[in-house]
Every structure is written in structure tokens, then in C-alpha cells.
GROMACS .gro file of C-alpha atoms in nm:
model
  158
    1MET     CA    1   7.945  11.889   7.488
    2SER     CA    2   8.188  11.928   7.775
    3ARG     CA    3   8.157  11.718   8.086
    4GLY     CA    4   8.105  12.036   8.290
    5GLY     CA    5   7.759  12.101   8.147
    6GLY     CA    6   7.568  12.158   7.831
    7LEU     CA    7   7.395  12.455   7.682
    8ALA     CA    8   7.086  12.396   7.894
    9GLN     CA    9   7.291  12.423   8.212
   10ARG     CA   10   7.413  12.759   8.086
   11GLY     CA   11   7.058  12.888   8.058
   12TYR     CA   12   6.976  12.802   7.699
   13ARG     CA   13   6.649  12.640   7.601
   14GLU     CA   14   6.706  12.362   7.351
   15ILE     CA   15   6.448  12.249   7.102
   16ALA     CA   16   6.520  11.968   6.859
   17THR     CA   17   6.327  11.923   6.537
   18MET     CA   18   6.347  11.618   6.321
   19ARG     CA   19   6.185  11.481   6.013
   20GLU     CA   20   5.911  11.224   6.067
   21CYS     CA   21   5.941  11.260   6.444
   22ALA     CA   22   5.592  11.131   6.515
   23VAL     CA   23   5.632  10.817   6.310
   24ARG     CA   24   5.968  10.679   6.206
   25LYS     CA   25   6.186  10.864   6.456
   26ARG     CA   26   5.959  10.855   6.759
   27SER     CA   27   6.209  10.631   6.945
   28VAL     CA   28   6.491  10.877   6.869
   29ALA     CA   29   6.286  11.162   7.014
   30ASP     CA   30   6.201  10.952   7.320
   31ASP     CA   31   6.567  10.857   7.364
   32LEU     CA   32   6.670  11.224   7.350
   33ARG     CA   33   6.422  11.310   7.623
   34ALA     CA   34   6.537  11.016   7.838
   35LEU     CA   35   6.902  11.106   7.789
   36SER     CA   36   6.843  11.461   7.908
   37GLU     CA   37   6.686  11.329   8.228
   38CYS     CA   38   6.948  11.057   8.278
   39ILE     CA   39   7.250  11.286   8.265
   40GLY     CA   40   7.083  11.563   8.460
   41TRP     CA   41   7.065  11.835   8.200
   42ASN     CA   42   6.791  11.990   8.412
   43MET     CA   43   6.607  12.093   8.101
   44ASP     CA   44   6.281  12.044   7.926
   45VAL     CA   45   6.372  11.886   7.593
   46ASP     CA   46   6.125  11.982   7.328
   47VAL     CA   47   6.125  11.761   7.021
   48LEU     CA   48   5.912  11.903   6.743
   49GLY     CA   49   5.839  11.709   6.430
   50HIS     CA   50   5.830  11.854   6.083
   51GLY     CA   51   5.860  11.730   5.730
   52CYS     CA   52   6.130  11.921   5.553
   53HIS     CA   53   5.950  11.836   5.230
   54GLY     CA   54   5.680  12.095   5.285
   55GLU     CA   55   5.679  12.457   5.394
   56ALA     CA   56   5.369  12.438   5.616
   57PRO     CA   57   5.503  12.170   5.856
   58VAL     CA   58   5.836  12.351   5.894
   59ASN     CA   59   5.661  12.684   5.955
   60HIS     CA   60   5.436  12.517   6.212
   61ALA     CA   61   5.730  12.360   6.400
   62MET     CA   62   5.923  12.689   6.403
   63GLN     CA   63   5.614  12.877   6.524
   64GLN     CA   64   5.575  12.621   6.803
   65ALA     CA   65   5.936  12.683   6.903
   66LEU     CA   66   5.880  13.059   6.906
   67ASP     CA   67   5.558  13.019   7.105
   68ARG     CA   68   5.738  12.809   7.367
   69THR     CA   69   6.050  13.020   7.402
   70GLY     CA   70   5.969  13.367   7.271
   71ARG     CA   71   6.280  13.374   7.055
   72VAL     CA   72   6.518  13.168   6.845
   73ASP     CA   73   6.885  13.251   6.890
   74VAL     CA   74   7.060  12.968   6.708
   75VAL     CA   75   6.943  12.722   6.443
   76VAL     CA   76   7.158  12.425   6.346
   77ASN     CA   77   7.057  12.279   6.012
   78ASP     CA   78   7.206  11.931   6.003
   79ALA     CA   79   6.966  11.719   5.801
   80GLY     CA   80   7.134  11.529   5.526
   81ILE     CA   81   7.108  11.222   5.308
   82ALA     CA   82   7.346  11.079   5.051
   83THR     CA   83   7.329  10.827   4.773
   84VAL     CA   84   7.614  10.644   4.604
   85GLY     CA   85   7.620  10.533   4.244
   86ILE     CA   86   7.716  10.603   3.887
   87THR     CA   87   7.615  10.960   3.801
   88GLU     CA   88   7.425  10.882   3.482
   89ALA     CA   89   7.230  10.609   3.658
   90PHE     CA   90   7.065  10.852   3.900
   91THR     CA   91   6.719  10.960   3.798
   92VAL     CA   92   6.603  11.318   3.820
   93GLU     CA   93   6.372  11.207   4.100
   94GLN     CA   94   6.666  11.068   4.298
   95PHE     CA   95   6.852  11.398   4.259
   96GLN     CA   96   6.537  11.580   4.369
   97GLN     CA   97   6.504  11.364   4.681
   98VAL     CA   98   6.858  11.450   4.793
   99PHE     CA   99   6.799  11.820   4.720
  100LYS     CA  100   6.467  11.815   4.910
  101VAL     CA  101   6.648  11.724   5.230
  102ASN     CA  102   6.997  11.870   5.191
  103GLN     CA  103   6.909  12.200   5.027
  104LEU     CA  104   6.538  12.277   5.020
  105GLY     CA  105   6.479  12.159   5.377
  106VAL     CA  106   6.747  12.401   5.498
  107LEU     CA  107   6.595  12.684   5.294
  108ARG     CA  108   6.253  12.617   5.447
  109VAL     CA  109   6.391  12.625   5.801
  110ASN     CA  110   6.584  12.946   5.728
  111ARG     CA  111   6.275  13.113   5.580
  112ALA     CA  112   6.076  13.013   5.887
  113VAL     CA  113   6.321  13.153   6.146
  114LEU     CA  114   6.485  13.450   5.976
  115PRO     CA  115   6.188  13.689   6.023
  116ALA     CA  116   6.203  13.630   6.401
  117MET     CA  117   6.581  13.672   6.403
  118ARG     CA  118   6.549  13.997   6.211
  119ARG     CA  119   6.290  14.125   6.461
  120GLN     CA  120   6.524  14.026   6.744
  121ARG     CA  121   6.812  14.190   6.556
  122ASN     CA  122   7.014  13.884   6.650
  123GLY     CA  123   7.049  13.519   6.558
  124LEU     CA  124   7.285  13.261   6.418
  125LEU     CA  125   7.229  13.005   6.144
  126ILE     CA  126   7.466  12.710   6.142
  127HIS     CA  127   7.462  12.485   5.837
  128VAL     CA  128   7.624  12.147   5.882
  129SER     CA  129   7.769  12.082   5.541
  130SER     CA  130   8.050  11.865   5.414
  131ALA     CA  131   8.383  11.881   5.239
  132CYS     CA  132   8.172  11.738   4.955
  133GLY     CA  133   8.038  12.091   4.914
  134ARG     CA  134   8.383  12.207   4.806
  135VAL     CA  135   8.553  11.909   4.639
  136VAL     CA  136   8.413  11.613   4.447
  137ALA     CA  137   8.471  11.240   4.425
  138PRO     CA  138   8.314  10.981   4.195
  139GLY     CA  139   7.983  10.825   4.290
  140LEU     CA  140   7.826  11.105   4.496
  141ALA     CA  141   7.692  11.343   4.232
  142PRO     CA  142   7.353  11.423   4.395
  143TYR     CA  143   7.513  11.471   4.737
  144HIS     CA  144   7.792  11.691   4.599
  145ALA     CA  145   7.548  11.904   4.402
  146SER     CA  146   7.322  11.956   4.704
  147LYS     CA  147   7.612  12.042   4.935
  148PHE     CA  148   7.765  12.285   4.681
  149ALA     CA  149   7.423  12.452   4.666
  150LEU     CA  150   7.407  12.465   5.047
  151GLU     CA  151   7.753  12.623   5.061
  152ALA     CA  152   7.645  12.887   4.808
  153VAL     CA  153   7.335  12.981   5.009
  154ALA     CA  154   7.536  12.997   5.332
  155ASP     CA  155   7.791  13.225   5.163
  156VAL     CA  156   7.516  13.455   5.034
  157LEU     CA  157   7.350  13.475   5.377
  158ARG     CA  158   7.683  13.553   5.539
   0.00000   0.00000   0.00000
């Protein structure tokens, strides 16, 4: 963000969502609210919790955002986790865990906001990915696979 002002100072309403906001990341949500006050963003920071591991919590958080603002113009999907290790040592469950966050969580958020964006006839999805979604290196098989999948979905949506 530039020193001259953030999105809120330009008239945008910002809502952050994060996994496990009410429990594990409560301090992060509180810090975000405090930061907005401290630097004078002159905005109401909404921090909505959801679990990207289930469709209902994501739908609920996105509906809360729509109820508060009336529209969703931009969604930035930036959740991500990685694991490092020998490929054959990863269990299927470990691959699934990475995919739940890096791929399926993004799909759930997209499914929750795209109907509103279509009604608005406007909206932008931004997927924070990685070079690991285009090239590979040893030791990151689950992460690479999930980011390649994310890149493919982003390309199809485009």
C-alpha cells in the first residue's frame, strides 16, 4: 500500500476473512483492527472467520460480507500451506490437507462469491499462487500439485 492512502481511503470497504479466526488467529484479527485505527485508515475493518475446509462456513462468511456491503467487487484468495519432504513419504492424507487449503478452499470461496459477481455483472478474482504452480523442485510435491491445480482453475475462469 502506498504511503498516500490505502483502498479504504479511496472509498473501498475492506473485509478480511481468515481460517480459524475465532480461535487460533483471533490475535491476528485483533491486530488488523488495531492497525487500521493506528494508521488512520478511517475504515471499519471487518474480519470474518471461516473454515476453508467446509462449504457452509465459507458460504456464511461470504453472505455476511454481502449483507454488510451489498456487493463484492474483488476477492483475493491467498490462503496457502506447504510441506517439505520426500515425495513417496507423503501420505494421501497429507496431500489432501494441502489441497484442502490451497485448492479446495479457493474453489469454495469462488463458488460463494461468483453468483453475486455475475448478478453485479462485475467482479475480480485474484488468486495468489506461486512459481511452484509452473515449475517444480524436489521436496514440495503436495504444494506443487495444489498450485498447478490452482493455476489451471484460474486459467479456466479467465
